Amino acid sequence: MSKQQNLDEISKRIEQLRSLIEHHNYKYYVLDDPDISDFEYDQLFSELKDLERKYPQFFSPDSPTQNIGPAIDHATGSALSEFEAVATFRKENLFTPVRHLVPMMSLDNAFSKEELLAWGQRIDKALGDKVGFVCELKIDGLAISLKYENGNFTQAATRGDGVVGEDVTANVATIRAIPHTISLPENTSDSVVEVRGEVYMPIPAFEELNRKQGEAGGRLFANPRNSAAGSLRQKDPSVTAKRELGFWPYQLGQITPQSLIRFSSHIQSLNWLSSIGFMINPHTTYLDTLDKVYEFCQYWQDHRHDLDYEIDGVVIKVDDLAQQNDLGFTTRAPRWAIAYKFAPEEQTTKLLEIMVSIGRTGKATPFAKLDPVIVGGSRVSLATLHNQDQVAIKDLRPGDMVVVRKAGEVIPEVVAPVVSLRNPNAKPWVFPTTCPSCGGPLVRLEGESDTFCVNIDCPAQAVQRIAYFASKSAMDIEGLGEARVVTFSNLGLLKDVADIYYLNKESLSSLEGFGDKSIDNLLSAIEKSKTRPLERLLIGLGIRHLGETNSKIIASKFGHLDEIIKANFEDIVEIEGICPKIADSIVRFFASPHNRYVIDKLAQVGVNFETSKTVEVEQNLKGYSIVLTGTVQNYSRTQAEDLLRSRGAKVTSSVSSKTTLVIIGDSPGTAKITKATSLGIKTIPASSFEALVEGNIDLI
């Protein structure tokens, strides 16, 4: 390829990138309906910046890299932005365009320590003086400008394209975290104070909203950011008021007159906002070196899921306002600030196929086979689709480009299709009517969202039941994971859970990969499991609707498996905490000839059928509602919670006004601590856990 041909290709790529970025600006800022993840957008933007820097002959003042938002209208030469034009012609004309007197600019991004340090070196070179930094969590929400005239809240506008946003005053006024009046110095008139920040939806509120949307057959929101944006565009502000939106301020904008409020640093301005009624994010931190800044970024990348709201990075700002002024701005971003972006937890990839797995209860669960993609630092090729209704509500079709999400340790899920990229010939997916494992019928029970294979001899169910029986939460047979269960089942060695106890050295010694030591270890673990208490056996049997807590209740009440088998529906349902659905499920399980046959086999090999002997302990925590956050040394989470319950405490997972005590362990959830502090709830360190249980701490 000649040099000219190469330049032609580069020019075409630059124009293609500009067009793509303008399209995605419009989808993101105007319609709140992005086609791609933030990370993919950032990659396109970075590629364009790099090409424009290497090939300055292709520079254009209309490039997205030189503008805050979509470029000007070339046909008319008007300064009217694309955003303003779209807003003007909306049919409903609900939200009036608002032009920002001080543009709401974008931020440059850093994706590595090297890029962060390079930004710092540019700062040092420009200033030649010591620099301090303020680090703020980058909230994944919707940027909002709030205007206060003479101390009274008068207007709220979205960021829009940075130059023009939309008037959402009526809806923002319903957000409890935003004060309607602020205190200003006396004898000030005709004053304007603009507060900029992020409107967000807490994760619990987002999950509850999607649950209600799903029950009503409505469209599910892809993520908390989209749900926050949608909530601000409601026709009826009372709907917005029900959405439990929050707000974190991060900057002051327009100040009139300029002498009204004076600060020398950014952190001082945030402290002032706190003093007049705004809640400042508690994790905002001043640091004096970029090495400490990077450590802060790494910490929050690892602990982002400790929060009850979503973040996608850290914003780093030069703290000194005079230094900010010296550094100034590029055409689209301040030189004194940068966003350190976390590894993406959402990516776009191709949905190759929708398949169905069969669980231990026969539940048929659809899942997605994906074109492999790196999400949240790991390779993802499979993702859950939850159930038949969710596939229909999201309108997922094989061949779609889809948004895949992975948060913390949660199984990856397909969030939504990218409808704009769909093949017009793509057909809706239809849930199968037969089991992919045994060919038996799949039945959806009346009033339920789940579908089941009703063939008790289904091989897929048997494998899952056996693996669950051997799992840590049940009989805890070390060395008998799902892979080995599949191997043994395929060889005909395991057909039900009782067959585990009929495995022997002779049957295993001929198998590839099984030496004497591994066989002895496995058989020893199997033998040890025979002594597990009755509640663990009940968990392992996998009785539908019977979970860990109720297994303990049933075991404690009856004491022996034979007594549970003899019990009728009335005997079981009268037990406190046991609902009719659970009682009916237990009776049906033990009425099955197949299940009775398996239990007889368990009895013959000496599996324990009795409950663990309990000792009466003082109920010194009765009446207390306790939340445990973080880990307690020498105790698993289950052990710690069980110990608290044994002393009469009610243990819950979230802090509320009814919580009476929060125990703070290692790596705690900071959101829980913050909420406990704001509600005035007593907290104790996990080092005092045993003293608490033994009644040696005064809780009054």
XYZ file of C-alpha atoms in Angstrom:
700
model
C 0.000 0.000 0.000
C 1.387 3.415 -0.996
C 1.812 6.227 1.515
C -1.117 8.101 -0.082
C -3.359 5.028 0.081
C -2.438 4.601 3.724
C -3.333 8.234 4.452
C -6.632 7.780 2.618
C -7.463 4.792 4.842
C -6.555 6.770 7.952
C -8.714 9.696 6.814
C -11.655 7.329 6.248
C -11.183 5.776 9.687
C -11.089 9.213 11.333
C -14.328 10.227 9.622
C -15.896 6.887 10.552
C -14.911 7.357 14.182
C -16.261 10.907 14.251
C -19.563 9.710 12.820
C -19.787 6.807 15.289
C -18.997 9.018 18.277
C -21.575 11.630 17.228
C -24.145 8.835 16.925
C -23.302 7.487 20.370
C -23.283 11.017 21.861
C -26.820 11.434 20.586
C -27.961 8.033 21.886
C -26.367 8.591 25.303
C -26.937 12.279 26.027
C -30.183 12.877 24.161
C -32.120 9.623 24.219
C -30.569 7.984 27.312
C -30.549 4.774 25.280
C -26.878 3.898 24.605
C -25.977 1.208 22.078
C -22.612 0.376 23.626
C -20.948 0.323 27.026
C -19.048 3.310 28.428
C -15.806 1.376 28.018
C -16.409 0.728 24.321
C -17.257 4.415 23.806
C -14.055 5.409 25.592
C -12.059 3.083 23.321
C -13.517 4.729 20.199
C -12.809 8.182 21.607
C -9.220 7.267 22.528
C -8.582 5.839 19.078
C -9.818 9.061 17.448
C -7.685 11.239 19.733
C -4.591 9.156 18.966
C -5.153 9.343 15.202
C -5.758 13.098 15.292
C -2.584 13.589 17.316
C -0.481 11.465 14.918
C -2.015 12.970 11.782
C -2.638 16.693 12.489
C -3.378 17.303 8.783
C -6.819 15.784 9.427
C -7.633 18.102 12.322
C -11.171 19.537 12.361
C -12.641 22.012 14.858
C -15.941 20.123 14.507
C -14.462 16.833 15.712
C -16.058 15.339 18.865
C -12.616 15.583 20.477
C -12.833 19.366 20.161
C -16.426 19.779 21.326
C -18.287 19.136 24.522
C -21.133 17.381 22.736
C -22.557 16.943 19.225
C -21.129 19.346 16.618
C -22.862 22.403 15.131
C -25.373 22.156 12.297
C -23.286 22.540 9.106
C -26.358 23.035 6.913
C -27.383 26.261 8.630
C -24.166 27.327 10.319
C -26.284 27.851 13.417
C -24.850 27.423 16.884
C -27.999 25.445 17.743
C -26.794 22.067 18.984
C -28.202 18.748 17.863
C -29.496 18.232 21.365
C -31.359 21.537 21.349
C -32.860 20.802 17.943
C -34.113 17.391 19.012
C -35.536 18.723 22.261
C -37.343 21.501 20.392
C -39.108 19.138 18.022
C -40.116 16.471 20.493
C -43.791 15.754 20.001
C -44.705 16.064 23.642
C -42.466 19.103 24.158
C -42.324 18.205 27.838
C -38.863 19.460 28.668
C -37.750 22.926 27.629
C -34.139 23.296 26.434
C -31.831 25.062 28.907
C -28.561 26.611 27.732
C -25.779 26.340 30.333
C -24.126 29.724 30.891
C -21.022 27.850 32.073
C -20.626 24.722 29.872
C -20.770 21.339 31.643
C -17.584 19.925 30.200
C -16.443 16.342 29.779
C -13.414 14.776 31.461
C -10.351 13.189 29.940
C -9.851 9.564 30.984
C -7.028 7.412 32.326
C -7.220 3.618 32.207
C -3.884 2.721 33.810
C -1.337 3.917 36.342
C 0.920 5.014 33.489
C -1.787 7.265 32.003
C -2.585 8.708 35.426
C 1.094 9.493 36.095
C 1.462 11.008 32.617
C -1.386 13.395 33.459
C 0.369 14.233 36.720
C 3.619 14.959 34.890
C 1.807 17.400 32.610
C 0.382 19.121 35.710
C 3.830 19.360 37.323
C 5.392 20.706 34.140
C 2.720 23.385 33.760
C 2.717 24.503 37.403
C 6.185 23.766 38.721
C 4.757 23.760 42.239
C 3.480 21.280 44.825
C 0.021 19.939 43.958
C -2.681 18.389 46.130
C -5.539 16.314 44.757
C -9.154 15.637 45.670
C -10.437 12.162 44.797
C -14.177 11.654 44.314
C -15.977 8.433 43.451
C -17.254 8.625 39.873
C -20.971 7.994 40.371
C -22.665 6.161 37.509
C -25.683 8.426 37.309
C -26.965 11.500 35.510
C -25.207 14.897 35.717
C -27.544 17.682 36.863
C -27.199 21.451 37.256
C -29.169 23.049 40.114
C -29.785 26.804 40.118
C -30.490 28.761 43.324
C -31.608 32.378 42.984
C -31.394 34.419 46.193
C -31.041 31.107 48.035
C -34.168 29.506 46.531
C -34.119 26.463 44.240
C -35.497 27.645 40.875
C -34.254 25.321 38.149
C -32.735 21.914 37.443
C -31.301 20.983 34.054
C -29.684 17.862 32.667
C -26.176 18.067 31.239
C -27.455 17.263 27.736
C -24.588 17.790 25.309
C -22.750 20.056 27.760
C -24.021 23.250 26.136
C -27.778 22.648 26.199
C -29.724 20.427 28.573
C -33.367 19.865 29.471
C -35.404 21.535 32.183
C -36.354 18.823 34.717
C -37.098 21.144 37.640
C -40.430 19.648 38.673
C -39.029 16.118 38.833
C -35.756 17.016 40.549
C -37.707 18.954 43.189
C -39.044 15.600 44.461
C -35.547 14.304 45.350
C -35.232 14.472 49.132
C -31.441 14.883 49.075
C -31.744 18.246 47.289
C -32.537 21.226 49.562
C -35.091 23.759 48.322
C -33.363 26.659 50.032
C -29.738 27.362 50.905
C -28.196 29.861 53.327
C -26.226 32.691 51.741
C -24.393 35.677 53.246
C -26.761 38.395 54.447
C -27.610 41.441 52.321
C -27.196 39.604 49.004
C -29.744 40.110 46.265
C -29.934 39.080 42.621
C -27.590 36.230 43.481
C -27.217 32.964 41.553
C -25.506 29.834 42.864
C -25.247 26.817 40.572
C -24.577 23.428 42.172
C -23.547 20.546 39.934
C -23.761 16.907 40.868
C -24.946 13.441 40.015
C -28.469 12.094 40.371
C -28.338 8.340 40.903
C -30.565 5.439 41.837
C -29.369 3.198 44.714
C -28.995 -0.453 43.729
C -31.746 -1.731 46.107
C -34.193 0.820 44.646
C -33.172 -0.204 41.101
C -33.731 -3.889 41.829
C -37.120 -3.174 43.388
C -38.127 -1.001 40.416
C -37.215 -3.742 37.932
C -39.072 -6.305 40.020
C -42.229 -4.213 39.811
C -41.656 -3.529 36.105
C -41.325 -7.257 35.464
C -44.462 -8.126 37.424
C -46.385 -5.540 35.423
C -45.005 -6.873 32.145
C -43.146 -3.634 31.488
C -39.733 -3.004 29.990
C -36.844 -3.588 32.375
C -34.215 -0.913 32.889
C -30.725 -1.970 31.788
C -28.892 -0.438 34.760
C -29.322 2.102 37.600
C -28.079 4.964 35.416
C -30.753 4.374 32.781
C -33.396 4.021 35.468
C -32.321 7.334 37.042
C -32.444 9.053 33.641
C -35.861 7.555 32.895
C -37.131 8.650 36.292
C -36.223 12.279 35.548
C -38.206 12.191 32.292
C -41.530 11.187 33.807
C -44.566 13.241 32.806
C -45.829 13.078 36.363
C -43.365 14.247 39.071
C -45.171 12.042 41.605
C -43.793 9.023 39.722
C -40.267 10.415 40.068
C -40.878 10.927 43.787
C -41.494 7.176 44.193
C -38.210 6.213 42.533
C -35.950 6.867 45.588
C -33.342 8.891 43.707
C -30.246 10.261 45.433
C -27.873 13.141 44.717
C -24.151 13.757 45.304
C -22.872 17.293 44.538
C -19.359 17.521 43.095
C -18.825 21.093 41.864
C -19.958 24.697 41.905
C -20.817 26.255 38.529
C -22.071 29.770 37.924
C -21.707 32.160 40.887
C -23.233 35.658 40.603
C -21.897 38.026 41.785
C -18.448 36.412 41.807
C -17.711 38.032 45.152
C -20.660 36.206 46.726
C -18.655 33.180 47.883
C -14.875 32.848 47.822
C -12.827 29.697 48.308
C -9.173 28.902 47.759
C -9.636 25.169 47.259
C -12.081 22.667 45.835
C -12.356 20.786 49.131
C -13.420 24.043 50.818
C -16.259 24.442 48.320
C -17.461 20.912 49.081
C -17.313 21.601 52.826
C -19.396 24.734 52.247
C -21.982 22.708 50.300
C -22.130 20.310 53.243
C -22.697 23.212 55.639
C -25.740 24.488 53.694
C -27.589 21.163 53.570
C -26.092 18.992 50.835
C -24.889 15.458 51.569
C -21.280 15.167 50.325
C -20.095 11.695 49.365
C -18.318 10.411 52.492
C -15.483 8.841 50.492
C -14.278 12.135 48.986
C -10.608 12.354 50.014
C -7.707 14.823 49.819
C -4.343 13.222 48.923
C -0.961 14.851 48.425
C 0.698 12.453 45.930
C -0.366 10.629 42.787
C 0.936 7.334 44.214
C -1.630 7.697 47.004
C -4.242 8.661 44.413
C -3.537 5.458 42.488
C -3.831 3.394 45.699
C -7.199 5.069 46.323
C -8.314 4.147 42.787
C -7.195 0.536 43.205
C -8.942 0.224 46.550
C -12.267 1.347 45.118
C -11.903 -0.801 42.036
C -11.680 -3.786 44.418
C -14.398 -2.533 46.798
C -16.884 -0.923 44.417
C -19.516 -3.539 45.298
C -19.392 -2.646 48.988
C -21.465 0.408 48.047
C -25.234 0.480 47.544
C -24.824 2.624 44.409
C -22.799 2.112 41.255
C -19.473 3.733 40.462
C -17.336 3.299 37.357
C -14.168 5.091 38.404
C -12.599 7.887 40.422
C -12.477 11.585 39.473
C -9.211 13.274 40.436
C -9.086 17.087 40.655
C -6.324 19.550 41.463
C -7.507 20.968 44.769
C -6.073 24.518 44.622
C -8.485 26.756 42.665
C -5.734 29.170 41.648
C -3.815 26.254 40.178
C -6.987 25.121 38.403
C -7.259 28.583 36.884
C -3.616 28.479 35.727
C -4.094 25.089 34.080
C -7.305 26.092 32.297
C -9.216 24.019 29.754
C -8.948 22.334 26.399
C -11.896 22.777 24.026
C -13.809 19.988 25.779
C -12.278 19.230 29.192
C -10.492 20.847 32.141
C -6.751 20.185 32.287
C -6.930 20.102 36.078
C -9.154 17.011 36.331
C -9.163 13.466 34.997
C -11.361 10.383 35.400
C -9.603 7.141 36.280
C -11.918 4.535 34.717
C -12.313 1.039 36.166
C -12.184 -2.139 34.110
C -15.568 -2.474 32.377
C -18.307 -4.605 33.929
C -20.524 -4.217 30.885
C -19.582 -5.250 27.379
C -21.366 -5.786 24.089
C -21.067 -9.148 22.357
C -23.025 -11.521 20.151
C -25.704 -13.838 21.539
C -24.904 -17.031 19.650
C -27.601 -19.269 21.083
C -30.203 -19.517 23.843
C -30.047 -22.862 25.632
C -31.807 -24.443 28.613
C -30.251 -26.130 31.657
C -32.058 -28.455 34.061
C -31.469 -28.063 37.796
C -31.803 -30.513 40.682
C -35.511 -29.739 41.173
C -36.183 -30.033 37.444
C -36.283 -26.271 37.009
C -35.552 -25.360 33.383
C -33.429 -22.201 33.219
C -32.566 -20.457 29.944
C -28.977 -19.299 29.519
C -27.035 -17.500 26.828
C -24.147 -18.895 24.837
C -22.059 -15.850 23.898
C -19.229 -14.915 21.629
C -16.528 -14.853 24.371
C -15.813 -11.402 25.781
C -13.778 -10.013 28.706
C -16.121 -8.532 31.319
C -14.948 -7.326 34.717
C -11.524 -8.847 34.110
C -12.677 -12.394 33.275
C -13.615 -14.234 30.098
C -17.359 -14.725 29.755
C -18.967 -17.117 27.262
C -22.123 -18.074 29.192
C -24.627 -15.871 31.030
C -27.909 -16.389 32.835
C -31.266 -15.348 31.369
C -33.205 -16.154 34.585
C -36.499 -17.488 33.204
C -38.881 -17.631 30.262
C -40.605 -14.351 31.115
C -37.339 -12.435 31.364
C -36.302 -13.546 27.881
C -39.668 -12.385 26.545
C -39.637 -9.045 28.397
C -36.119 -8.264 27.182
C -37.019 -9.587 23.702
C -33.709 -11.414 23.319
C -33.154 -13.215 20.024
C -30.334 -15.509 18.870
C -27.930 -13.478 16.755
C -28.563 -10.238 18.673
C -25.743 -8.005 19.847
C -26.358 -7.844 23.594
C -25.087 -5.986 26.655
C -23.523 -8.408 29.148
C -22.980 -7.417 32.748
C -20.934 -8.863 35.572
C -20.976 -7.309 39.022
C -18.748 -8.657 41.795
C -19.138 -12.390 42.200
C -22.575 -12.458 40.598
C -23.055 -14.801 37.623
C -22.863 -12.790 34.382
C -26.233 -11.822 32.951
C -27.527 -10.534 29.653
C -28.959 -7.098 30.389
C -30.566 -6.127 27.085
C -30.312 -6.455 23.305
C -28.930 -3.671 21.127
C -32.092 -3.417 19.037
C -30.615 -0.900 16.605
C -28.081 -3.534 15.492
C -30.590 -6.400 15.158
C -30.870 -8.399 11.949
C -34.366 -7.639 10.574
C -34.858 -11.377 9.997
C -34.168 -12.299 13.631
C -37.046 -14.283 15.117
C -38.265 -14.247 18.743
C -36.978 -17.167 20.796
C -39.548 -19.784 21.836
C -39.127 -21.720 25.079
C -38.833 -25.466 24.328
C -41.618 -27.884 25.283
C -39.344 -30.881 25.945
C -36.392 -31.414 28.292
C -33.009 -31.196 26.530
C -31.666 -33.958 28.795
C -34.358 -36.661 28.880
C -36.864 -35.559 26.236
C -39.683 -35.478 28.767
C -42.273 -32.686 28.854
C -41.459 -29.249 30.274
C -44.361 -27.956 32.355
C -45.010 -24.442 33.640
C -46.957 -24.633 36.887
C -49.969 -22.374 37.272
C -49.163 -19.067 38.940
C -45.373 -19.540 38.669
C -42.738 -17.998 36.416
C -40.628 -21.151 36.290
C -40.864 -24.177 34.013
C -39.970 -27.720 35.126
C -39.015 -31.105 33.756
C -41.384 -33.426 35.647
C -39.497 -36.658 34.891
C -38.017 -37.817 38.210
C -35.531 -40.019 36.314
C -34.136 -37.148 34.240
C -30.320 -37.600 34.130
C -29.637 -33.847 34.355
C -31.707 -33.555 37.533
C -29.937 -36.529 39.076
C -26.490 -35.019 38.470
C -27.492 -31.684 39.999
C -29.181 -33.355 43.003
C -26.102 -35.444 43.742
C -23.734 -32.479 43.354
C -25.930 -30.395 45.658
C -26.105 -33.219 48.231
C -22.278 -33.325 48.331
C -21.878 -29.516 48.448
C -20.398 -27.596 51.377
C -23.764 -26.252 52.548
C -25.219 -29.792 52.722
C -23.199 -32.961 53.435
C -19.852 -31.275 52.693
C -18.096 -34.139 50.883
C -14.728 -32.693 49.923
C -13.486 -33.875 46.536
C -16.913 -34.683 45.118
C -17.627 -31.668 42.952
C -19.938 -31.442 39.962
C -17.268 -32.540 37.451
C -16.656 -35.803 39.326
C -20.380 -36.341 39.800
C -20.846 -36.052 36.034
C -17.989 -38.527 35.447
C -19.341 -41.067 37.935
C -22.905 -40.671 36.635
C -21.841 -41.226 33.016
C -20.102 -44.436 34.139
C -23.253 -45.643 35.901
C -21.696 -45.412 39.375
C -24.120 -42.741 40.622
C -27.857 -42.745 39.931
C -29.052 -41.151 43.167
C -27.543 -39.498 46.270
C -27.382 -42.755 48.226
C -25.097 -44.308 45.611
C -22.342 -41.997 46.914
C -22.024 -44.307 49.930
C -21.672 -47.394 47.754
C -18.567 -46.104 45.969
C -15.508 -48.201 46.857
C -11.846 -48.578 46.050
C -12.481 -51.342 43.561
C -14.959 -49.286 41.506
C -12.697 -46.207 41.483
C -9.207 -47.694 41.054
C -9.698 -48.419 37.348
C -10.615 -44.802 36.571
C -8.086 -42.516 34.902
C -6.665 -39.874 37.219
C -7.540 -41.731 40.455
C -4.540 -42.873 42.447
C -4.597 -44.555 45.842
C -4.238 -41.262 47.739
C -7.055 -39.437 45.917
C -9.343 -42.464 46.302
C -8.575 -42.751 50.037
C -9.199 -39.020 50.533
C -12.545 -39.167 48.736
C -13.749 -42.298 50.562
C -12.663 -40.756 53.882
C -14.682 -37.600 53.131
C -17.707 -39.713 52.202
C -17.434 -41.704 55.434
C -17.076 -38.508 57.493
C -20.246 -37.081 55.934
C -22.336 -39.883 57.461
C -22.105 -38.104 60.819
C -23.593 -34.796 59.649
C -26.641 -33.712 61.698
C -30.198 -34.119 60.413
C -30.550 -30.482 59.308
C -27.639 -30.928 56.861
C -29.207 -34.112 55.480
C -32.511 -32.281 54.937
C -30.664 -29.546 53.045
C -28.883 -32.168 50.949
C -32.081 -33.958 49.980
C -33.075 -30.797 48.116
C -36.729 -30.686 49.138
C -38.340 -27.896 47.136
C -38.942 -24.630 49.082
C -37.042 -26.013 52.125
C -33.957 -23.875 52.684
C -31.257 -23.823 55.331
C -33.148 -21.928 58.034
C -36.336 -23.989 57.816
C -34.349 -27.241 57.621
C -32.944 -26.354 61.059
C -36.432 -25.566 62.367
C -37.858 -28.869 61.117
C -34.897 -30.890 62.399
C -35.093 -29.238 65.812
C -38.842 -29.852 66.068
C -38.893 -33.553 65.098
C -35.409 -34.688 66.128
C -35.290 -37.692 63.765
C -35.933 -38.230 60.048
C -38.359 -41.078 60.783
C -40.560 -38.653 62.738
C -40.592 -36.196 59.812
C -41.569 -38.996 57.424
C -44.496 -39.971 59.681
C -45.707 -36.371 60.102
C -48.750 -35.152 58.154
C -49.441 -31.713 56.687
C -51.137 -30.435 59.862
C -48.226 -31.548 62.058
C -45.764 -29.566 59.950
C -47.729 -26.432 59.109
C -48.441 -25.681 62.776
C -44.705 -25.144 63.378
C -43.903 -21.442 63.691
C -42.180 -20.157 60.554
C -43.302 -23.024 58.295
C -45.787 -21.931 55.629
C -48.320 -24.220 53.882
C -46.227 -24.336 50.694
C -43.211 -25.737 52.587
C -45.350 -28.190 54.573
C -46.999 -29.487 51.416
C -43.628 -29.869 49.696
C -42.197 -31.910 52.603
C -45.203 -34.246 52.709
C -45.111 -34.758 48.931
C -41.367 -35.464 48.980
C -41.585 -38.243 51.555
C -44.727 -39.694 49.958
C -42.710 -40.480 46.796
C -41.783 -44.199 46.560
C -38.559 -43.273 44.768
C -37.501 -40.879 47.549
C -38.361 -43.467 50.241
C -36.229 -46.006 48.373
C -33.251 -43.602 48.421
C -33.746 -42.909 52.145
C -33.798 -46.653 52.893
C -30.461 -46.978 51.092
C -29.055 -44.116 53.203
C -30.233 -45.860 56.382
C -28.578 -49.138 55.357
C -25.135 -47.508 55.070
C -25.447 -45.746 58.410
C -26.088 -42.116 57.490
C -27.134 -40.179 60.602
C -30.859 -39.375 60.793
C -30.806 -37.487 64.112
C -30.563 -33.772 64.814
C -27.543 -32.297 66.549
C -27.891 -32.073 70.302
C -28.442 -28.489 71.375
C -27.705 -26.893 74.716
C -30.032 -24.244 76.082
C -28.248 -20.901 76.012
C -29.126 -17.541 77.472
C -31.215 -15.377 75.088
C -29.246 -12.239 75.964
C -29.720 -10.748 72.471
C -33.474 -11.258 72.269
C -35.170 -8.165 70.861
C -32.063 -6.958 69.008
C -31.994 -6.557 65.232
C -28.351 -6.951 64.178
C -26.540 -6.367 60.901
C -23.124 -7.964 60.365
C -20.892 -6.307 57.745
C -17.470 -7.677 56.842
C -15.847 -10.846 58.178
C -15.409 -12.012 61.781
C -12.123 -13.713 62.594
C -12.441 -17.490 63.233
C -16.083 -17.583 62.050
C -17.720 -18.057 58.667
C -20.600 -15.686 57.904
C -23.124 -18.501 58.487
C -21.489 -19.528 61.787
C -21.450 -15.952 63.079
C -25.078 -15.324 62.155
C -26.196 -18.674 63.608
C -24.447 -17.844 66.875
C -26.248 -14.499 67.074
C -29.591 -16.171 66.345
C -28.915 -18.819 69.003
C -28.801 -15.959 71.517
C -32.159 -14.635 70.351
C -31.072 -11.932 67.903
C -32.773 -11.196 64.605
C -30.069 -10.988 61.916
C -30.786 -8.931 58.797
C -28.725 -8.054 55.728
C -29.500 -4.335 55.455
C -29.443 -1.374 57.839
C -32.771 0.323 58.552
C -34.384 2.418 61.249
C -35.328 -0.887 62.980
C -31.680 -1.985 63.250
C -30.355 -1.807 66.813
C -26.728 -2.836 66.301
C -24.162 -3.082 63.481
C -21.095 -5.320 63.886
C -18.179 -4.091 61.760
C -15.715 -6.776 60.635
C -12.843 -6.835 58.167
C -13.564 -5.400 54.652
C -16.994 -4.048 55.674
C -19.615 -2.504 53.429
C -19.021 1.219 53.800
C -22.580 2.055 52.756
C -23.895 0.139 55.778
C -21.556 1.980 58.121
C -22.514 5.345 56.635
C -26.222 4.583 56.974
C -25.808 3.344 60.544
C -23.968 6.544 61.450
C -26.602 8.755 59.821
C -29.369 6.928 61.742
C -27.476 7.023 65.042
C -27.324 3.213 65.315
C -24.796 1.712 67.723
C -21.800 -0.038 66.122
C -19.151 -2.355 67.597
C -15.995 -3.856 66.050
C -15.904 -7.588 65.250
C -13.134 -7.962 67.827
C -15.944 -7.636 70.407
C -18.081 -10.339 68.743
C -17.479 -13.089 71.289
C -17.922 -10.704 74.222
C -21.245 -9.652 72.686
C -22.436 -13.239 72.330
C -21.437 -14.060 75.892
C -23.328 -11.032 77.212
C -20.252 -9.127 78.328
C -21.035 -5.896 76.458
C -23.459 -3.274 77.698
C -25.737 -2.476 74.737
C -27.833 0.186 76.449
